[in-house]
Coordinates of C-alpha atoms and ligand atoms in Angstrom, one line a residue:
X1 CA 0.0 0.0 0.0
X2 CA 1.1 3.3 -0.8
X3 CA 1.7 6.0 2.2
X4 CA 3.2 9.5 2.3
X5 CA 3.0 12.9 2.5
X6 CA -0.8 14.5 0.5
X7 CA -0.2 18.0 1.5
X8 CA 2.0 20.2 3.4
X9 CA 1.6 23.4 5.4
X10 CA 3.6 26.2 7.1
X11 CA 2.9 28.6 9.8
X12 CA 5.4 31.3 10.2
X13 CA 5.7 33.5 12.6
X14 CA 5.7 37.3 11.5
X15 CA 8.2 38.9 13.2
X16 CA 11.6 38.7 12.3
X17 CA 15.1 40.4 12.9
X18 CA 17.7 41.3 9.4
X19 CA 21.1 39.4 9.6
X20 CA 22.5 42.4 8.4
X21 CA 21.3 44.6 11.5
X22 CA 22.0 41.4 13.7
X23 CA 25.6 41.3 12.4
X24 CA 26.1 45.1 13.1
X25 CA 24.9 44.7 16.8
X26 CA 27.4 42.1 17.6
X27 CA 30.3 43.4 15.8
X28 CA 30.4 40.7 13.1
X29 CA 30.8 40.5 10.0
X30 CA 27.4 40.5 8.1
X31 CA 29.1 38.6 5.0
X32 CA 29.4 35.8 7.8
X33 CA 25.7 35.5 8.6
X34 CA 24.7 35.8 4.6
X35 CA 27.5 34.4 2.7
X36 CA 29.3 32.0 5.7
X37 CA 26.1 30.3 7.3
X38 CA 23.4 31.2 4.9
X39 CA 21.4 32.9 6.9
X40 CA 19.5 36.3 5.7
X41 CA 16.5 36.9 8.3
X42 CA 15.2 34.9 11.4
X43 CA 11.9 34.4 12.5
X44 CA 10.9 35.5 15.8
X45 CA 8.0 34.6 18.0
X46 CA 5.8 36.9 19.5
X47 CA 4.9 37.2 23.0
X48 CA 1.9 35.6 22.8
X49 CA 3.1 32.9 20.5
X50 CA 4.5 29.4 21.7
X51 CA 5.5 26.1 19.7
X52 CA 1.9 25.1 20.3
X53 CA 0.3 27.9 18.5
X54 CA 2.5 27.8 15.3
X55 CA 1.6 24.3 14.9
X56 CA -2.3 24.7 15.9
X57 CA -2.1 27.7 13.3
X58 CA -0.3 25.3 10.7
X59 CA -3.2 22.2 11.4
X60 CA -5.8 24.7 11.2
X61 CA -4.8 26.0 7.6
X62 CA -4.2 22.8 6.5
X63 CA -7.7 21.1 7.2
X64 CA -9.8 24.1 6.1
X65 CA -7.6 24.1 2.6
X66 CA -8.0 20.3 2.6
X67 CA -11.2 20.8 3.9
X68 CA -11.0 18.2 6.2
X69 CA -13.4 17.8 9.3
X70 CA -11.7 16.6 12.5
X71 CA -14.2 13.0 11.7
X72 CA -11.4 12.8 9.1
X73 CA -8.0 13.2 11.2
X74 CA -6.6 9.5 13.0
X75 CA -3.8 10.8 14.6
X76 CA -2.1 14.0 15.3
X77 CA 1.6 13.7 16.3
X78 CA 3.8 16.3 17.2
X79 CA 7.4 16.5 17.3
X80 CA 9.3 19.4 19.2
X81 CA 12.6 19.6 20.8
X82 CA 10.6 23.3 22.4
X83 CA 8.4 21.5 24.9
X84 CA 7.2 23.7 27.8
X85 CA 5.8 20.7 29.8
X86 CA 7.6 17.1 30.8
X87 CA 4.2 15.7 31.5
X88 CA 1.3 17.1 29.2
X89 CA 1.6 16.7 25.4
X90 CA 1.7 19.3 22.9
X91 CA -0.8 17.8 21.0
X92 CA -3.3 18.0 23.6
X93 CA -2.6 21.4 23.6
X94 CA -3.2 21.8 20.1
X95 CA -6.4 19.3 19.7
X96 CA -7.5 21.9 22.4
X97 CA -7.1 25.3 20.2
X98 CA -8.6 23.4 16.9
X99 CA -11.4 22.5 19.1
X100 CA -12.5 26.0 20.1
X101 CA -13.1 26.2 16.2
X102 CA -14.3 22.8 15.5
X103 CA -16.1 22.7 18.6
X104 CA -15.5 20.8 22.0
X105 CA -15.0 16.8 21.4
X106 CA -14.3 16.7 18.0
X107 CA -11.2 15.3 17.9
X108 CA -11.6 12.9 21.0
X109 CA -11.2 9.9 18.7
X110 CA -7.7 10.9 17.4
X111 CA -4.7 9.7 19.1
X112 CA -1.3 10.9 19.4
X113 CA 1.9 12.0 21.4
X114 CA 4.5 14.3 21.6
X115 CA 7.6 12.8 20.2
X116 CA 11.7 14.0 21.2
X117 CA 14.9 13.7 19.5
X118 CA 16.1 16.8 19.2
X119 CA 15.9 17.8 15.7
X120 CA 15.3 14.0 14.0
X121 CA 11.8 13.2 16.6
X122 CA 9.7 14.5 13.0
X123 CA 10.9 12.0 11.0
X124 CA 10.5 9.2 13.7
X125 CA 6.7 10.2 13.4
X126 CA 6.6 10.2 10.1
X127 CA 7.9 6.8 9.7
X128 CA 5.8 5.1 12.8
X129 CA 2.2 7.1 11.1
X130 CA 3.4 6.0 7.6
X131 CA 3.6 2.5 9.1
X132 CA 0.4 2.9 10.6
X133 CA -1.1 3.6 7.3
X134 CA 0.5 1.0 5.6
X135 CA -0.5 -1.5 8.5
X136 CA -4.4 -1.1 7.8
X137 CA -4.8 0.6 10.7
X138 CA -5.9 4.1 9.4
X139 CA -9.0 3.2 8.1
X140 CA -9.3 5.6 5.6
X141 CA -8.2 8.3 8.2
X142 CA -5.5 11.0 7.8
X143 CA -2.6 11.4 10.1
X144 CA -1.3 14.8 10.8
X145 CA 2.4 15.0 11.9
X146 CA 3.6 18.6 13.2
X147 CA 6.9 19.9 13.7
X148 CA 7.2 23.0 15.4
X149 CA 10.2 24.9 17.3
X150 CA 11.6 27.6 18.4
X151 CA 14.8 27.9 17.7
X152 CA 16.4 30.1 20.4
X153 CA 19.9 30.6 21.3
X154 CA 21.6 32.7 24.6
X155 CA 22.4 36.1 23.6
X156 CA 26.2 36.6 22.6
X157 CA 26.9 33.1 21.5
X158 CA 27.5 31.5 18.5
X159 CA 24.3 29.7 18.1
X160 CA 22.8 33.2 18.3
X161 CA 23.6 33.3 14.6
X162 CA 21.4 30.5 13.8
X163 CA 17.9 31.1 15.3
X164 CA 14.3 31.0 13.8
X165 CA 10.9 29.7 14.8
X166 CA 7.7 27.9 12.7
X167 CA 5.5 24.6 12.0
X168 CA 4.9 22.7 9.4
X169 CA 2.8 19.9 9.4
X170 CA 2.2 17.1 6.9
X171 CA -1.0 15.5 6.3
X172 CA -0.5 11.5 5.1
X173 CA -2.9 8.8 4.1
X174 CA -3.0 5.8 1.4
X175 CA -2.9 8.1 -1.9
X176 CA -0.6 10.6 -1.1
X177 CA -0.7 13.6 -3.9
X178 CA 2.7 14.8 -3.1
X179 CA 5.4 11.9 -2.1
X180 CA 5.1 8.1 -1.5
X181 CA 7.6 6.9 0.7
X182 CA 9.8 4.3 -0.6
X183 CA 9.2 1.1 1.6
X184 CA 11.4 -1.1 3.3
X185 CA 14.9 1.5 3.1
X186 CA 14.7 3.5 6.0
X187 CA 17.5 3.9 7.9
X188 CA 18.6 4.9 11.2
X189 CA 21.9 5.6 12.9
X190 CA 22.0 6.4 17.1
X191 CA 24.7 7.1 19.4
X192 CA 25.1 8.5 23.2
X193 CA 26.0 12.1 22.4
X194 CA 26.2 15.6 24.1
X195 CA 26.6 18.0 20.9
X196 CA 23.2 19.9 21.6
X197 CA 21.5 19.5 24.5
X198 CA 18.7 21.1 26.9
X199 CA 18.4 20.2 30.3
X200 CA 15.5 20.2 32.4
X201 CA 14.4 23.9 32.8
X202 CA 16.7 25.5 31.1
X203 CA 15.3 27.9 28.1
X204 CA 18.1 27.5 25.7
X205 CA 20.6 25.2 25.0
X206 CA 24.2 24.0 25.3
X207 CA 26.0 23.4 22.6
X208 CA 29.3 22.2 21.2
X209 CA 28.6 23.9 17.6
X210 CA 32.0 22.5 15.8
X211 CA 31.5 19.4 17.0
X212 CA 27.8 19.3 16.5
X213 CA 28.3 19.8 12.4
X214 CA 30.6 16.9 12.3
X215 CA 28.8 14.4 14.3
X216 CA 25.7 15.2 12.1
X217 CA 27.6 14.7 9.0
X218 CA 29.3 11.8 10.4
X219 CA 25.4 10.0 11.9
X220 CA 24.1 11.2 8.7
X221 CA 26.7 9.1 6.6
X222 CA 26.3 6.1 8.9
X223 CA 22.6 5.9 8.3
X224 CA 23.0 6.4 4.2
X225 CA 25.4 3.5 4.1
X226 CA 22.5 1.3 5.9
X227 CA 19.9 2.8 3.4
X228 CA 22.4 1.7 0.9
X229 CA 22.2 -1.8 1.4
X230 CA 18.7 -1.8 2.2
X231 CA 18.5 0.1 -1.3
X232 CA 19.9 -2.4 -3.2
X233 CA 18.9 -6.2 -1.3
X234 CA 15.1 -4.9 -1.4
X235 CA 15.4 -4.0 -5.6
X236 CA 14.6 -0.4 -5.0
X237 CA 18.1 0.4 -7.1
X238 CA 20.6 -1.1 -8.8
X239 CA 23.8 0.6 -9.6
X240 CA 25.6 0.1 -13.1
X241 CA 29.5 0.0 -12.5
X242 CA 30.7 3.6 -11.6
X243 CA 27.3 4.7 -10.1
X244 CA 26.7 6.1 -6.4
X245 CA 23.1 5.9 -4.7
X246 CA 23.2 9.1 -4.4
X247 CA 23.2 9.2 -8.5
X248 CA 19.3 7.2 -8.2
X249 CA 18.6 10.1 -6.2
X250 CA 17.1 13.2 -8.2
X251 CA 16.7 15.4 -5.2
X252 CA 18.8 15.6 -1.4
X253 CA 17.0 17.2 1.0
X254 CA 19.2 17.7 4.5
X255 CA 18.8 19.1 8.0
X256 CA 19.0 22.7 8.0
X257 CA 20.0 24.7 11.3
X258 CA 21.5 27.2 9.0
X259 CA 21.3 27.0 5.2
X260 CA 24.8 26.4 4.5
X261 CA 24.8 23.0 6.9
X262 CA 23.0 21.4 3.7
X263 CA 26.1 22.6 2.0
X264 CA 28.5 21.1 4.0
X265 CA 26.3 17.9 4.4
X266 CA 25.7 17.3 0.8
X267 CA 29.7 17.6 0.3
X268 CA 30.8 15.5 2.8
X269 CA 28.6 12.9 1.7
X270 CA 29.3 13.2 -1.6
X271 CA 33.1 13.4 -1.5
X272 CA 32.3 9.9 0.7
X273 CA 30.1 8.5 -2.2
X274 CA 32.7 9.5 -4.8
X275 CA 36.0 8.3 -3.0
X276 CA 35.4 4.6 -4.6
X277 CA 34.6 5.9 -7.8
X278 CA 36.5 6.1 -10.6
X279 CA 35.1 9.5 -11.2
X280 CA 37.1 10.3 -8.3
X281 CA 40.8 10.5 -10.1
X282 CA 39.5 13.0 -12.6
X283 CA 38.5 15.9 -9.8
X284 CA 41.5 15.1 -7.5
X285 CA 43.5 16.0 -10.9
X286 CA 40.9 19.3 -11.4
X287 CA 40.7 20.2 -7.4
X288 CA 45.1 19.4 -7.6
X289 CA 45.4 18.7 -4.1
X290 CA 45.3 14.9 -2.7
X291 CA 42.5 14.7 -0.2
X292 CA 43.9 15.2 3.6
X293 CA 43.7 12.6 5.8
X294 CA 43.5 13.1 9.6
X295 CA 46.8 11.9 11.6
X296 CA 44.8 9.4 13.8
X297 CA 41.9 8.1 10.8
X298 CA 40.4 6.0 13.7
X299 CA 40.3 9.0 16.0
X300 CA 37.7 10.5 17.8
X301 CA 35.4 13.6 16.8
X302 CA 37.8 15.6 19.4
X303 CA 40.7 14.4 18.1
X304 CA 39.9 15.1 14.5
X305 CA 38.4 18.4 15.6
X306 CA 41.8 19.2 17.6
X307 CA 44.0 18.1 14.6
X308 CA 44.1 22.0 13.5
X309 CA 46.9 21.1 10.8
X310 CA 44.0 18.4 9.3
X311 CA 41.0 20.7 9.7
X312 CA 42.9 23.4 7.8
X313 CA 43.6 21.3 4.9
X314 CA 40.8 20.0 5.1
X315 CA 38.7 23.2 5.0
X316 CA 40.6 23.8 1.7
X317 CA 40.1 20.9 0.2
X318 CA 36.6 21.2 1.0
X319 CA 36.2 24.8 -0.5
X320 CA 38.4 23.7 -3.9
X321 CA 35.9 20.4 -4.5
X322 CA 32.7 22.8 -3.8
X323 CA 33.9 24.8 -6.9
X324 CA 34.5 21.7 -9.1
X325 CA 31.9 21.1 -12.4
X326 CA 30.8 18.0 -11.3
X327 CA 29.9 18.9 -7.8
X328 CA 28.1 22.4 -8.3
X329 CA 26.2 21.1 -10.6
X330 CA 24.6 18.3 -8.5
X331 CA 24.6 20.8 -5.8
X332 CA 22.7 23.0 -8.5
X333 CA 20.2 20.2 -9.4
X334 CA 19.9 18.4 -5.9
X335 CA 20.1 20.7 -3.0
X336 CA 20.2 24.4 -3.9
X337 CA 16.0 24.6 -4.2
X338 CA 15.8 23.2 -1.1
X339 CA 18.2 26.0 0.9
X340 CA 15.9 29.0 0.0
X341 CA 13.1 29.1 2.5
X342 CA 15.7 28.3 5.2
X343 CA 17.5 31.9 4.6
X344 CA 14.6 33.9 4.8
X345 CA 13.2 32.3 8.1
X346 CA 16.1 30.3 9.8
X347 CA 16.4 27.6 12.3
X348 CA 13.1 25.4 12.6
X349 CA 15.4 22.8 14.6
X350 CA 12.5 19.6 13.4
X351 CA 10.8 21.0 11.0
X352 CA 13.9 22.5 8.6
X353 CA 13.9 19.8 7.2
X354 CA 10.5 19.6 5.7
X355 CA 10.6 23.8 5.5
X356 CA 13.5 22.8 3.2
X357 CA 11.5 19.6 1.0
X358 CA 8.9 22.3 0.9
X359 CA 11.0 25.1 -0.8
X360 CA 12.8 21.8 -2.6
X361 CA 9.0 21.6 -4.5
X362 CA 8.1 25.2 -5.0
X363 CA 11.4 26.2 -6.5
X364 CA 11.8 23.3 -8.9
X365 CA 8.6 23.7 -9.8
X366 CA 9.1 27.5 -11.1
X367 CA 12.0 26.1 -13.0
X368 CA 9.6 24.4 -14.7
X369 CA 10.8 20.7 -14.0
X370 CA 8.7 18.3 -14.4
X371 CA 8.6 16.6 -10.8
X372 CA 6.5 13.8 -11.6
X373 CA 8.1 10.3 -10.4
X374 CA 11.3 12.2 -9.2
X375 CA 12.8 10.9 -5.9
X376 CA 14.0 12.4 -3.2
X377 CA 16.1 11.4 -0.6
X378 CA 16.3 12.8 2.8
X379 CA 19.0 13.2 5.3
X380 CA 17.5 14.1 8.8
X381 CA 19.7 14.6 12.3
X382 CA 18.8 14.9 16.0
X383 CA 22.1 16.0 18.4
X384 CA 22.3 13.3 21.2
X385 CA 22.0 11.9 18.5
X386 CA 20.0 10.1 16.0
X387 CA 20.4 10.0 12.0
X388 CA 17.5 8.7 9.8
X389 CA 17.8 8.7 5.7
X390 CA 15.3 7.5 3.9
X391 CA 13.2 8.9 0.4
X392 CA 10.0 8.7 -1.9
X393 CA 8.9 9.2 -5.1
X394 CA 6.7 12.6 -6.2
X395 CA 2.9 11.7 -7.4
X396 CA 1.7 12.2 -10.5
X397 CA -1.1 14.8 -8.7
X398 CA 1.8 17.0 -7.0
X399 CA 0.9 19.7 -9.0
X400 CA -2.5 20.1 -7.8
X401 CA -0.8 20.8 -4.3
X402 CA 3.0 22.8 -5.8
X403 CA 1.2 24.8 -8.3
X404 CA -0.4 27.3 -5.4
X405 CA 3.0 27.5 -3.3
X406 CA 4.3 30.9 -3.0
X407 CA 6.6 31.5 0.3
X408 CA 6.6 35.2 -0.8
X409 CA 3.0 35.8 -0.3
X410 CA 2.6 33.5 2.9
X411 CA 6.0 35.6 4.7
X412 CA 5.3 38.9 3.3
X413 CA 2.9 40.5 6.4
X414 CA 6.2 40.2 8.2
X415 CA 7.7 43.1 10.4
X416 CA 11.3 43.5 11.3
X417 CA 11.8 44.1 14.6
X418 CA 14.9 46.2 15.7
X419 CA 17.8 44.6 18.0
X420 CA 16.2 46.6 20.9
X421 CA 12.5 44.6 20.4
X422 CA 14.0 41.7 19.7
X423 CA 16.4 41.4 22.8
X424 CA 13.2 42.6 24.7
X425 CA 11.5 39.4 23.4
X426 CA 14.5 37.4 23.7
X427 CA 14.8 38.2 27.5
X428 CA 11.0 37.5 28.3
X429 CA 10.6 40.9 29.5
X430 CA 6.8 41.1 27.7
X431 CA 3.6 38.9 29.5
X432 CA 1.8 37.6 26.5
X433 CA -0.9 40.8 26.8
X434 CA 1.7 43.1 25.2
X435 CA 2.5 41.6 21.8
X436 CA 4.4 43.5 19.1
X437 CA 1.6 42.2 16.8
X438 CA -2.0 42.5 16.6
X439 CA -2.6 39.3 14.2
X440 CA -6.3 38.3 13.1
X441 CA -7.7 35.0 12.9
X442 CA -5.1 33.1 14.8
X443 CA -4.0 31.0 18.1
X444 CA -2.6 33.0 20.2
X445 CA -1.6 32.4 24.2
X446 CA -3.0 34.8 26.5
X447 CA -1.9 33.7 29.7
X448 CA 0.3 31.3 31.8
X449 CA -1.1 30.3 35.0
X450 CA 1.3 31.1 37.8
X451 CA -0.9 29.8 41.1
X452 CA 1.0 27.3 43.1
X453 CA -2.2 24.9 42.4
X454 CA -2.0 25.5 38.4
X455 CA 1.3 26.2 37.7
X456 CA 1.8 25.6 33.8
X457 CA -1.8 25.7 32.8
X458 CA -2.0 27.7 29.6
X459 CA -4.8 29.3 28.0
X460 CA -5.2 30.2 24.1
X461 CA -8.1 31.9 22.2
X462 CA -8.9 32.0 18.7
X463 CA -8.3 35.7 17.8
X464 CA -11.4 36.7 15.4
Ligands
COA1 N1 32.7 36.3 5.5 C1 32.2 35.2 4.9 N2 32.2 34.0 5.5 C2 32.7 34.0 6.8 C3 33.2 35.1 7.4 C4 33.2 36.3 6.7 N3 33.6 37.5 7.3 N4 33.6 34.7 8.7 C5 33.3 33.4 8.8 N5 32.8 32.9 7.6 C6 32.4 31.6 7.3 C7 33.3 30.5 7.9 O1 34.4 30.3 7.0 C8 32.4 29.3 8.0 O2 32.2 28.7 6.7 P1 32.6 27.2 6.4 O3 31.7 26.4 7.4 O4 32.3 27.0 5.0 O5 34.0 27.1 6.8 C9 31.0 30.0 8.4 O6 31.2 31.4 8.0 C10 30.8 29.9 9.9 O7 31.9 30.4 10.5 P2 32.4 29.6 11.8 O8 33.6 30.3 12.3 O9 32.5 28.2 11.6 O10 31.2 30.0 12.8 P3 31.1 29.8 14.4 O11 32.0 28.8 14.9 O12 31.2 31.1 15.0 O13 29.6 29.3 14.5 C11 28.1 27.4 14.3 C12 29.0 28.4 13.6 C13 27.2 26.7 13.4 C14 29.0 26.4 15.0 C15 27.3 28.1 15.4 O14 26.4 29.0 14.7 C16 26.4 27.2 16.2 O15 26.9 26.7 17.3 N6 25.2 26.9 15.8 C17 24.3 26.1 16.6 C18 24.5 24.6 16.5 C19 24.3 24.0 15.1 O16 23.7 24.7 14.3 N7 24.7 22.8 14.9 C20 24.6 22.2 13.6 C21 24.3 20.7 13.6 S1 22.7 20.3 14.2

């Protein structure tokens, strides 16, 4: 039975801070935000905005477009590395602000948790409701999977660079009109890691950011080379002498804490892909340095990261094969659709990913490729850490759904906030009654319960 994604939807929120004036407030560089990371504007939530109203706002536009009744919805997952509770779900909260417009019980028949793993936890629900379709178990229902985050840094540290906020949530059933995932290839990678992490409590998190980008490209590559045999032993590909998987591949969609990480990612696996090929010899010759290899090959991520001499050389190389033919021009085909959304809205920690397959469809599509039966392959990553790579194949009705994308119009109410509003926001200083914006026909929080017997409780209206 087929399974995947039908239709896709984004709620973002509509404040937002320039990297240029964010550059010039820290003493940095701006080139380094736009050119370096990728990174042009950030999303910012409001004060009366949490994770659970960007993804209630997301579900609601996606059921009225769809218009889908809750009768219609099986399951509503959400996945969020933002959570504001260790006990109470974030779907509850959400089921609760669709049902103040859908009316009170309607969705007391869907099931559904929270899921965590930093970054990857969306594509861990995706998988487990695609099974669940593909089990029988739907019964003609839908399944909505959210992922929603705020990506939010401590002022004055490198991660400050990289922040953003948003939903996006994917509707799936049996006859998918936008992506079938391939069966029986998903793979997964998982190892005890602190790179990113957010204890109990704490607001923001801590993070080794060097060492972060590695282990991601390092989990990532682990998990392709499982999908790689599971590729080829279930019949899903077969390589001719001189091929790659990545070659059966027409699209590469990659985490995306900053633009440019797809960049890196998409090189290092490639140049790992390549290595074996004989394809290889000919952009060694055109790149004319032999690739560096670190002093201790079976070292840790510390050591290679400490091996300055290596990293160096490494960088260079790195740089030099970026510029070959071969590789821009995959990077042309392959990735650089996907990378667009993420620099005008930033970080979305789990749901960058799908914020990037998204811009992936809309920007092919205005190329005016034909995206009918192409496949795409994703590369997802959670710090602590988790890998997952796995793909599907566009439907023949995508166009029905791509053909009305426009990023453009869905960002453009936006209002930039200057450095002053947005460190006011980023410091907490506003209760939720004194928003920067007065926005119209959406959840918003109003208030946080701060009694010793309710502590937590949060309430939400519809605003008409
Ligand atoms: N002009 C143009 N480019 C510049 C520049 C300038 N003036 N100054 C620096 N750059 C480039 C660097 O060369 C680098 O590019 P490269 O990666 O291609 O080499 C890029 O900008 C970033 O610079 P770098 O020095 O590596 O940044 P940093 O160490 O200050 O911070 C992160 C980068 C990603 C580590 C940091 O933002 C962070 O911790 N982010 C959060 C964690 C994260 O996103 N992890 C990713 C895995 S999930």
């Amino acid at each position: 039975m087929a399974a995947g994604i039908d239709d896709i939807a984004i709620y973002i929120p509509r404040l937002y801070i320039d990297a240029a004036d964010f550059a010039k407030a820290r003493g940095l560089d701006p080139e380094k935000l736009q050119k370096g990371l990728g990174v042009s504007q950030m999303a910012i939530v409001d004060t009366n905005q949490d994770p659970a109203c960007l993804a209630a706002n997301a579900c609601l536009q996606i059921m009225q477009k769809n218009k889908l009744s809750p009768e219609d919805i099986g399951r509503l997952y959400i996945s969020t590395e933002s959570s504001f509770d260790e006990s109470k779900a974030m779907n509850s909260y959400v089921i609760g602000m669709l049902e103040q417009v859908y009316g009170q019980g309607a969705f007391e028949h869907c099931g559904g948790v929270e899921t965590k793993f930093a970054c990857v936890s969306g594509s861990y629900a995706l998988y487990d409701n695609t099974n669940w379709i593909r089990a029988g178990e739907a019964e003609g229902k839908h399944a909505l999977v959210v992922v929603s985050d705020i990506a939010k840094y401590d002022m004055g540290t490198s991660g400050e660079m990289t922040q953003g906020a948003g939903a996006v949530v994917m509707l799936l059933n049996d006859e998918p009109r936008l992506l079938a995932f391939d069966p029986k290839v998903t793979a997964t990678s998982i190892k005890d890691e602190y790179d990113f992490y957010r204890p109990f409590g704490k607001e923001t998190p801590i993070v080794h950011g060097q060492y972060s980008n590695l282990l991601y490209m390092i989990q990532v590559r682990k998990a392709l080379e499982i999908y790689k045999k599971r590729a080829l032993s279930s019949g899903l590909m077969k390589l001719e002498p001189g091929e790659t998987i990545l070659d059966h591949m027409d699209y590469l969609n990659m985490h995306l804490p900053y633009s440019n990480m797809g960049k890196k990612a998409l090189a290092y696996l490639v140049r790992h892909e390549w290595r074996q090929l004989p394809r290889w010899k000919k952009i060694i010759q055109e790149i004319g340095m032999s690739e560096p290899v670190p002093k201790d090959p079976r070292g840790t991520i510390e050591s290679v990261l400490g091996d300055e001499e290596f990293m160096a050389k490494d960088h260079e190389f790195t740089k030099l094969f970026t510029k070959t033919r071969e590789y821009q021009e995959l990077y042309e085909a392959k990735l650089a659709s996907s990378l667009i959304a993420s620099k005008m809205i930033g970080n979305l920690y789990t749901a960058s990913l799908y914020l990037g397959f998204r811009s992936c469809l809309e920007f092919e599509y205005q190329k005016g490729v034909d995206l009918n039966g192409k496949r795409v392959g994703f590369g997802s990553y959670g710090s602590g850490s988790s890998a997952m790579v796995f793909s599907g194949l566009i439907q023949p009705q995508y166009e029905e759904i791509v053909k009305n994308m426009n990023l453009e119009a869905e960002l453009a109410p936006r209002r930039k906030l200057t450095l002053q509003e947005y460190e006011i926001l980023h410091e907490n200083k506003l209760s939720p009654e004194e928003p920067m914006l007065h926005t119209k026909r959406e959840f918003i929080l109003v208030d946080v319960n701060t009694t010793t017997e309710s502590r937590g409780e949060r309430r939400y209206i519809f605003n008409e």
